[in-house]
mmCIF file of C-alpha atoms in Angstrom:
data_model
loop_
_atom_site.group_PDB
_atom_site.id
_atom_site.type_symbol
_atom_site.label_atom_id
_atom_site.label_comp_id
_atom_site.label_asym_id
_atom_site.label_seq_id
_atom_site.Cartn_x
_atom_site.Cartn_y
_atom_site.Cartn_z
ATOM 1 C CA UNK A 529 104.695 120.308 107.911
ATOM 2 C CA UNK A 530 102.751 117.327 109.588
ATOM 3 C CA UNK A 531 101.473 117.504 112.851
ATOM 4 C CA UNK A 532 102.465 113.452 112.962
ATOM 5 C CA UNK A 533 105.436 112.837 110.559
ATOM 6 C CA UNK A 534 103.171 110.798 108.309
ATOM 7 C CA UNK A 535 99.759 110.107 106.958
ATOM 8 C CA UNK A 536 97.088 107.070 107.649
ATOM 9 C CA UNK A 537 94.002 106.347 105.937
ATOM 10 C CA UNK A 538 92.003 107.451 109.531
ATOM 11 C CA UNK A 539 93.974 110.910 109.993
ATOM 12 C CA UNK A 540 93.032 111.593 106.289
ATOM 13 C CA UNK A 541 89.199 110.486 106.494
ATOM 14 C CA UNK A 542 89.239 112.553 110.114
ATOM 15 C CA UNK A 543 90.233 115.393 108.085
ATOM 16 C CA UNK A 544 87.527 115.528 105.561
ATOM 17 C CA UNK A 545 84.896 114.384 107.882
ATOM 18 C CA UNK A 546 86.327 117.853 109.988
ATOM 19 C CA UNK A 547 89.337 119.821 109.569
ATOM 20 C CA UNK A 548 88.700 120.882 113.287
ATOM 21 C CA UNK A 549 88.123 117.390 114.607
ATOM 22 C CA UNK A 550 91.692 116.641 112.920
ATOM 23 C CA UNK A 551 93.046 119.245 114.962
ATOM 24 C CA UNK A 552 91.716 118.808 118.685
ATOM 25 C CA UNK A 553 92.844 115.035 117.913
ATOM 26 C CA UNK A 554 96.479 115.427 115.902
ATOM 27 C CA UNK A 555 97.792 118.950 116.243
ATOM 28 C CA UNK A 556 96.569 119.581 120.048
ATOM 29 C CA UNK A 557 96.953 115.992 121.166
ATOM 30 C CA UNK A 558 93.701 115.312 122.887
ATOM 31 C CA UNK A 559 92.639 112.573 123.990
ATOM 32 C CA UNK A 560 90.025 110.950 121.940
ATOM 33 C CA UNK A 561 87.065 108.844 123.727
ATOM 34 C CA UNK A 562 86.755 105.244 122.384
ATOM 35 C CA UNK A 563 83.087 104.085 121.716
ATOM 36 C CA UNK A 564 82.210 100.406 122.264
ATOM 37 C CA UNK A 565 82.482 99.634 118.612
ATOM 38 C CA UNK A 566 86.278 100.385 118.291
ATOM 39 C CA UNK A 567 86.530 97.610 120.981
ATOM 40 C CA UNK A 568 83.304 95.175 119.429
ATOM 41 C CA UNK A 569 86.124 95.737 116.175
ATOM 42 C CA UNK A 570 89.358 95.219 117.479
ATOM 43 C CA UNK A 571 88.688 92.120 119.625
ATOM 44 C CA UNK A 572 86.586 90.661 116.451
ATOM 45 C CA UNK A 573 89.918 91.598 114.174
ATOM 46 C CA UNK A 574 92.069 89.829 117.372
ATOM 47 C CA UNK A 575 90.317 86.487 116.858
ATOM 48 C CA UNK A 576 90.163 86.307 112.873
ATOM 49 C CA UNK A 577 94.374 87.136 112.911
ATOM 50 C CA UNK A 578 94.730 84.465 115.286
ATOM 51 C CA UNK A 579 92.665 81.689 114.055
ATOM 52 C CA UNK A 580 94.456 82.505 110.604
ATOM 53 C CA UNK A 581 97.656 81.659 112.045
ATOM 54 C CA UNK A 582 97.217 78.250 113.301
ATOM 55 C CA UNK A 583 95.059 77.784 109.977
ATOM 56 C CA UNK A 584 98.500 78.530 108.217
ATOM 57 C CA UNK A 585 100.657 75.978 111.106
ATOM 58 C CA UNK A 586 98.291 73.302 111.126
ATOM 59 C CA UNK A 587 95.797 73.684 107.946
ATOM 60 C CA UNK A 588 92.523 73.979 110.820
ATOM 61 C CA UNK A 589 90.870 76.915 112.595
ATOM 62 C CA UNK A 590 91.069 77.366 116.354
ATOM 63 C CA UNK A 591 87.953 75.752 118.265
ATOM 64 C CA UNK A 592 85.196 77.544 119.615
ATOM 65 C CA UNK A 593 86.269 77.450 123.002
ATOM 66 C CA UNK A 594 90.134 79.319 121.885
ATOM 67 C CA UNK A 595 88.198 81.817 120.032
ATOM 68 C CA UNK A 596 86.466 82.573 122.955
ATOM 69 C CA UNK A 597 89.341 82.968 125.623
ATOM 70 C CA UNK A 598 91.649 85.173 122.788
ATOM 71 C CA UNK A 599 88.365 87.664 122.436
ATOM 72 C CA UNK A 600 88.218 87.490 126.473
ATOM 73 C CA UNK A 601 91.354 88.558 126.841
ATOM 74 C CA UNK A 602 91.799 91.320 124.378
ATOM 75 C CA UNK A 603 88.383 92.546 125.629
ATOM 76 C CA UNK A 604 89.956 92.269 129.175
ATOM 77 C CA UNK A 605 92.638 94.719 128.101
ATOM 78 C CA UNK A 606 90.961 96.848 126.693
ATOM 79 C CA UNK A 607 86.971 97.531 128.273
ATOM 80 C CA UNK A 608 88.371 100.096 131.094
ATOM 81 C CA UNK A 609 88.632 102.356 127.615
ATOM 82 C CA UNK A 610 85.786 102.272 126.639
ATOM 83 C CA UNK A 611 83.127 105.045 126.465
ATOM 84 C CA UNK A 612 79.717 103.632 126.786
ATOM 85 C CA UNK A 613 76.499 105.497 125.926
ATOM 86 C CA UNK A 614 73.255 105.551 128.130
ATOM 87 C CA UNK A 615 71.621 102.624 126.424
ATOM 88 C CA UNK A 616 74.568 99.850 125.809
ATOM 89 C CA UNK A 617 74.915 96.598 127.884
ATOM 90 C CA UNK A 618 78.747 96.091 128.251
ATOM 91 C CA UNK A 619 77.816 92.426 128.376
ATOM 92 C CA UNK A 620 75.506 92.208 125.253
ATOM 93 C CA UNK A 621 78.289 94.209 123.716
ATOM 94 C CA UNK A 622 80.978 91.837 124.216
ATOM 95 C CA UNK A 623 79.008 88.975 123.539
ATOM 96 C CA UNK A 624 78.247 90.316 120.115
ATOM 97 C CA UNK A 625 81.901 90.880 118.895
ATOM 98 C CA UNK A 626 82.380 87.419 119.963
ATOM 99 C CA UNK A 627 79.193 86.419 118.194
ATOM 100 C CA UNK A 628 80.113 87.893 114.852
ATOM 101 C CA UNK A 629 84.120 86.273 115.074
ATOM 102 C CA UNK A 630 83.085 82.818 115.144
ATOM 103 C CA UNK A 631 80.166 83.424 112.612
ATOM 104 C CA UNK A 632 83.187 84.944 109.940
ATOM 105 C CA UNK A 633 85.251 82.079 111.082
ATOM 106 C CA UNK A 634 82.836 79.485 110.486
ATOM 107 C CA UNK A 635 80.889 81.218 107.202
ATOM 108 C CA UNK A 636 82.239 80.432 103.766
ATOM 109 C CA UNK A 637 83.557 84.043 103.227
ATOM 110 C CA UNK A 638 85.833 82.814 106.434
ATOM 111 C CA UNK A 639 86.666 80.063 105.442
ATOM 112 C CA UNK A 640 87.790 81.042 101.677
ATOM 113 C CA UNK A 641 90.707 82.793 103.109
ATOM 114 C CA UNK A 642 94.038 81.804 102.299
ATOM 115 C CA UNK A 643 96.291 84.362 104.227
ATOM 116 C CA UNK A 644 100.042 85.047 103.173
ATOM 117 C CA UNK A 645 100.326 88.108 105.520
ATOM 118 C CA UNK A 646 98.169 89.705 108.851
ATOM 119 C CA UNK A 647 98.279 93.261 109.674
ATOM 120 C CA UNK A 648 100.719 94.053 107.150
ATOM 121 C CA UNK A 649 102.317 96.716 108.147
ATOM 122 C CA UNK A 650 103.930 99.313 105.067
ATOM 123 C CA UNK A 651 105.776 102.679 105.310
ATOM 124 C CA UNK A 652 105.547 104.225 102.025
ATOM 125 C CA UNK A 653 105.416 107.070 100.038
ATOM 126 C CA UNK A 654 102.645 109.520 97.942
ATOM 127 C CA UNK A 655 104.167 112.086 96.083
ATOM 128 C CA UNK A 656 107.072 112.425 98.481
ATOM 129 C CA UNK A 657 104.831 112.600 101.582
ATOM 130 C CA UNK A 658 104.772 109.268 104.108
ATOM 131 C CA UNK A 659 102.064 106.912 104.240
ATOM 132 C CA UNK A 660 101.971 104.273 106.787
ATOM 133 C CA UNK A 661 99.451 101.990 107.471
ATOM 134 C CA UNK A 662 98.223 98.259 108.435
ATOM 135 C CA UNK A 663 96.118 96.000 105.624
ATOM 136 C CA UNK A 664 93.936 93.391 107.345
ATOM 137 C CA UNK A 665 94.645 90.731 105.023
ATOM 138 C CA UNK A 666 96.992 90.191 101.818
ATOM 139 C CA UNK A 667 95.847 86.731 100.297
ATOM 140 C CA UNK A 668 98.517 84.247 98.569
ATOM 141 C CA UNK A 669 97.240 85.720 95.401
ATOM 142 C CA UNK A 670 97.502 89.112 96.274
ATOM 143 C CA UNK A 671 93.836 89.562 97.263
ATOM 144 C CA UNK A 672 93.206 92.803 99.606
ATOM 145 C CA UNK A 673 91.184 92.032 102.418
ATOM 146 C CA UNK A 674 90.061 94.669 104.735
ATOM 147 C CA UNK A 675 87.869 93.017 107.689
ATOM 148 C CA UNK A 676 84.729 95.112 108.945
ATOM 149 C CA UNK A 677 81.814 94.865 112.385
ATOM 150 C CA UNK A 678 78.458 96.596 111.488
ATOM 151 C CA UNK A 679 75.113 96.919 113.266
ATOM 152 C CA UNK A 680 73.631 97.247 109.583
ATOM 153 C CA UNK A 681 74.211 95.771 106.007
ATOM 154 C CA UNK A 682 76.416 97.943 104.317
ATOM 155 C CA UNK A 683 75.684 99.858 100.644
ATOM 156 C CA UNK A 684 76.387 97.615 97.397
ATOM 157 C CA UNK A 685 78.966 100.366 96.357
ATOM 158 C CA UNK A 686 80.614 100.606 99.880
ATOM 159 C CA UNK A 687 83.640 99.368 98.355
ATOM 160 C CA UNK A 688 83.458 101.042 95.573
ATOM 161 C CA UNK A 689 84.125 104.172 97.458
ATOM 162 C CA UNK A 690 86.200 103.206 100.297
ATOM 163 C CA UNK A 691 89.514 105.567 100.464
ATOM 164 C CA UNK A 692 91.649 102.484 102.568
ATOM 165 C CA UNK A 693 90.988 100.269 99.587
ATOM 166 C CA UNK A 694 92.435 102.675 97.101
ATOM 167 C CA UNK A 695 95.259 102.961 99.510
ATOM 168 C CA UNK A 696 96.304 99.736 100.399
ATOM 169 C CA UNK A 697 96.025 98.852 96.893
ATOM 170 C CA UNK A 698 98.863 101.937 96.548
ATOM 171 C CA UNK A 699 101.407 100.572 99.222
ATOM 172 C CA UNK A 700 100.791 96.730 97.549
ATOM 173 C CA UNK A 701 101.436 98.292 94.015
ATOM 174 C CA UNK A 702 104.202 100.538 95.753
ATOM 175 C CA UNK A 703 106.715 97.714 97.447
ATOM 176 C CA UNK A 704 105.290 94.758 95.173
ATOM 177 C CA UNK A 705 105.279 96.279 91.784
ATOM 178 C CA UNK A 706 102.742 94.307 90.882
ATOM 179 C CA UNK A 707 99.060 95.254 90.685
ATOM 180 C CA UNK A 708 96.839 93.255 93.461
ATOM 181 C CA UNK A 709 94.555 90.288 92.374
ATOM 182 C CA UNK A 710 91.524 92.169 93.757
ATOM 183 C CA UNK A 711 90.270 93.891 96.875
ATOM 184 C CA UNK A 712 87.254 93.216 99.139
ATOM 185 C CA UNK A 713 85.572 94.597 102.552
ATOM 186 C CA UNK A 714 84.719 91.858 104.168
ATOM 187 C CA UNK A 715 81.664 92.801 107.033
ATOM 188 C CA UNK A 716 80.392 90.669 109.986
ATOM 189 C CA UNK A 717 77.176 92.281 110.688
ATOM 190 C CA UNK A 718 74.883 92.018 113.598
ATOM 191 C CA UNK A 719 71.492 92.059 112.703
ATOM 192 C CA UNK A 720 68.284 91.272 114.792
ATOM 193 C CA UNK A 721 67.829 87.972 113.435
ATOM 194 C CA UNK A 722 71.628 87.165 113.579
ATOM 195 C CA UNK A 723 75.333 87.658 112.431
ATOM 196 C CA UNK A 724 75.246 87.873 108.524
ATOM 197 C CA UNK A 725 78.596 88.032 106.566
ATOM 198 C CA UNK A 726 78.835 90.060 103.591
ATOM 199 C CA UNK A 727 81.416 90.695 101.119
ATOM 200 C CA UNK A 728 81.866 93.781 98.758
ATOM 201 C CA UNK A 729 84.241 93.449 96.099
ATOM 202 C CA UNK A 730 86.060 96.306 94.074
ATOM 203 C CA UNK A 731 88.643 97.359 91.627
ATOM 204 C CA UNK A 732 90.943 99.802 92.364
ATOM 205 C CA UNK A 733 91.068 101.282 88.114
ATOM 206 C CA UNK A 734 94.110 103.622 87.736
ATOM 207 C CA UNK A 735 91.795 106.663 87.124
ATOM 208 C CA UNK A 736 90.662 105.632 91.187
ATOM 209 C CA UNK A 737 94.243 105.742 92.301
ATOM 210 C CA UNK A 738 94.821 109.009 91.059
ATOM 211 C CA UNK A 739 91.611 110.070 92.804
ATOM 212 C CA UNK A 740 93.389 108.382 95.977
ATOM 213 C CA UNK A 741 96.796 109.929 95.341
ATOM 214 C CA UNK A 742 95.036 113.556 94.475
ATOM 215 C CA UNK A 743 92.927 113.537 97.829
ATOM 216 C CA UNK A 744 96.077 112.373 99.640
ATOM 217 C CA UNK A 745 98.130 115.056 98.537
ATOM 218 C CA UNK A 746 95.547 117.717 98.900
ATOM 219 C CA UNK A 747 94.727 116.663 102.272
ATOM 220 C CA UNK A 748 98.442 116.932 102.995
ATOM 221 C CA UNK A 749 98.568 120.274 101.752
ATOM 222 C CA UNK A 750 95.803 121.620 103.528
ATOM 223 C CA UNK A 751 97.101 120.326 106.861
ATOM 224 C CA UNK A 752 100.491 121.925 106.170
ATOM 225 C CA UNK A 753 98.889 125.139 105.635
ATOM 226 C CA UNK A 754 97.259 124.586 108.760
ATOM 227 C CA UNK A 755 93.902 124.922 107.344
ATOM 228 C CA UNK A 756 91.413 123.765 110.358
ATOM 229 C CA UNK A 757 87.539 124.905 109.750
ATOM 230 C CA UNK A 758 84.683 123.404 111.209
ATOM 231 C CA UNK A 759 82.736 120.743 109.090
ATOM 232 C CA UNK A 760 79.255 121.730 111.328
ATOM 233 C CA UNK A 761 76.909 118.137 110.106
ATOM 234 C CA UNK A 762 75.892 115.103 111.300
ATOM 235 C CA UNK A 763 78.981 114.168 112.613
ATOM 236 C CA UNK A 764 79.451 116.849 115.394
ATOM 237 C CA UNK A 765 76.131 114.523 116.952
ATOM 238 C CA UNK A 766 79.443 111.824 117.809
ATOM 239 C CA UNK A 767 82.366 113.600 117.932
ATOM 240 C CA UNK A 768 84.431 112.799 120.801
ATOM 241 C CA UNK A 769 85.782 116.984 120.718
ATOM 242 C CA UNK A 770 81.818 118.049 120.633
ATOM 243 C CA UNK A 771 81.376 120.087 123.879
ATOM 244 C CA UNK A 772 84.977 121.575 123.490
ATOM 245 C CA UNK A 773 84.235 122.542 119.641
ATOM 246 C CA UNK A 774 80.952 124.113 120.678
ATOM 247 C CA UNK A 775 82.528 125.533 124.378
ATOM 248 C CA UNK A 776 85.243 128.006 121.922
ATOM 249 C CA UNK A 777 82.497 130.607 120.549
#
């Protein structure tokens, strides 16, 4: 039995970055810290949605100076969340979310969208077992678009192994019955010199979605069996569960 009475792409890629992270966070309900990122993401993600939709009312993007006052005020909402390490500047912070939202806008990547649907919202199923989740972007054409923030160009093959591809792809295939034109991460990236957009295409081959349906249900399983081991790695250097984790012994 699930802890949470279904499964996301982040509970599953918490599980197999720790078993014990998934735990502390789904099964014993603690609170998990939110980093300045989540926040960089989510007002950046805020701004694209909502430039979309007047694109799709009036054929235009929203100026400069709306971008800026819908990032404000999702920012506003949420900033008393965040986390912030040592070194960050809250205000450089903000300022580059904001940055990289009007450089997407603005950048031909941006501008090639052609949105039928926003934070599509599905409730499906994997071999019997619920999988809900929220795709960025569904194109007109049934393009996949997943939207990303990075401090660093991502990998050529990023794509090419990203797990919410593969299972957005699944839910489209699932209540469309049609396979999707073709999927892409889609990353706003802050680099020293500037934002830089960046796409990464993929196809989602049916010998990948049973590599996405197999992990899903295996994943499942091992939750259910309450299987919760410590992953010790690089990750325990940013996990929000760290000084509890390492308090137990």
């Amino acid at each position: 039995m699930l802890p949470v009475p279904y499964l996301s792409i982040s509970q599953i890629n918490k599980y197999l970055t720790c078993p014990k992270q998934y735990e502390f966070r789904y099964v014993q309900k603690i609170p998990e810290s939110k980093g300045s990122p989540l926040v960089v993401g989510s007002s950046f993600h805020k701004v694209i949605e909502e430039s979309n939709r007047q694109k799709l009312d009036t054929g235009e993007i929203l100026s400069d100076e709306e971008m800026k006052d819908i990032y404000d005020s999702y920012w506003k909402k949420n900033v008393h969340d965040i986390d912030w390490k040592p070194d960050e500047n809250p205000d450089e912070e903000k300022e580059r979310g904001f940055i990289l939202a009007k450089a997407y806008l603005h950048d031909d990547i941006g501008k090639s969208l052609n949105p039928a649907g926003f934070e599509a919202k599905f409730d499906v199923e994997v071999e019997g077992i619920p999988f809900r989740g929220f795709i960025d972007i569904i194109e007109e054409d049934g393009h996949i678009r997943d939207l990303k923030t990075s401090k660093k160009t991502p990998a050529e093959n990023v794509a090419e192994q990203s797990l919410q591809l593969a299972g957005y792809s699944y839910a489209y295939r699932y209540l469309t019955g049609n396979y999707e034109a073709g999927c892409s991460l889609d990353f706003a990236v802050s680099l020293k010199t500037g934002p830089k957009i960046v796409r990464r295409e993929t196809e989602i081959t049916d010998y990948r979605m049973d590599r996405f349906k197999d992990t899903f249900y295996n994943v499942a399983n091992a939750i259910d069996k309450e299987i919760y081991y410590r992953n010790e790695g690089t990750a325990c250097s940013w996990c929000s569960f760290r000084d509890i984790c390492k308090g137990e012994e």
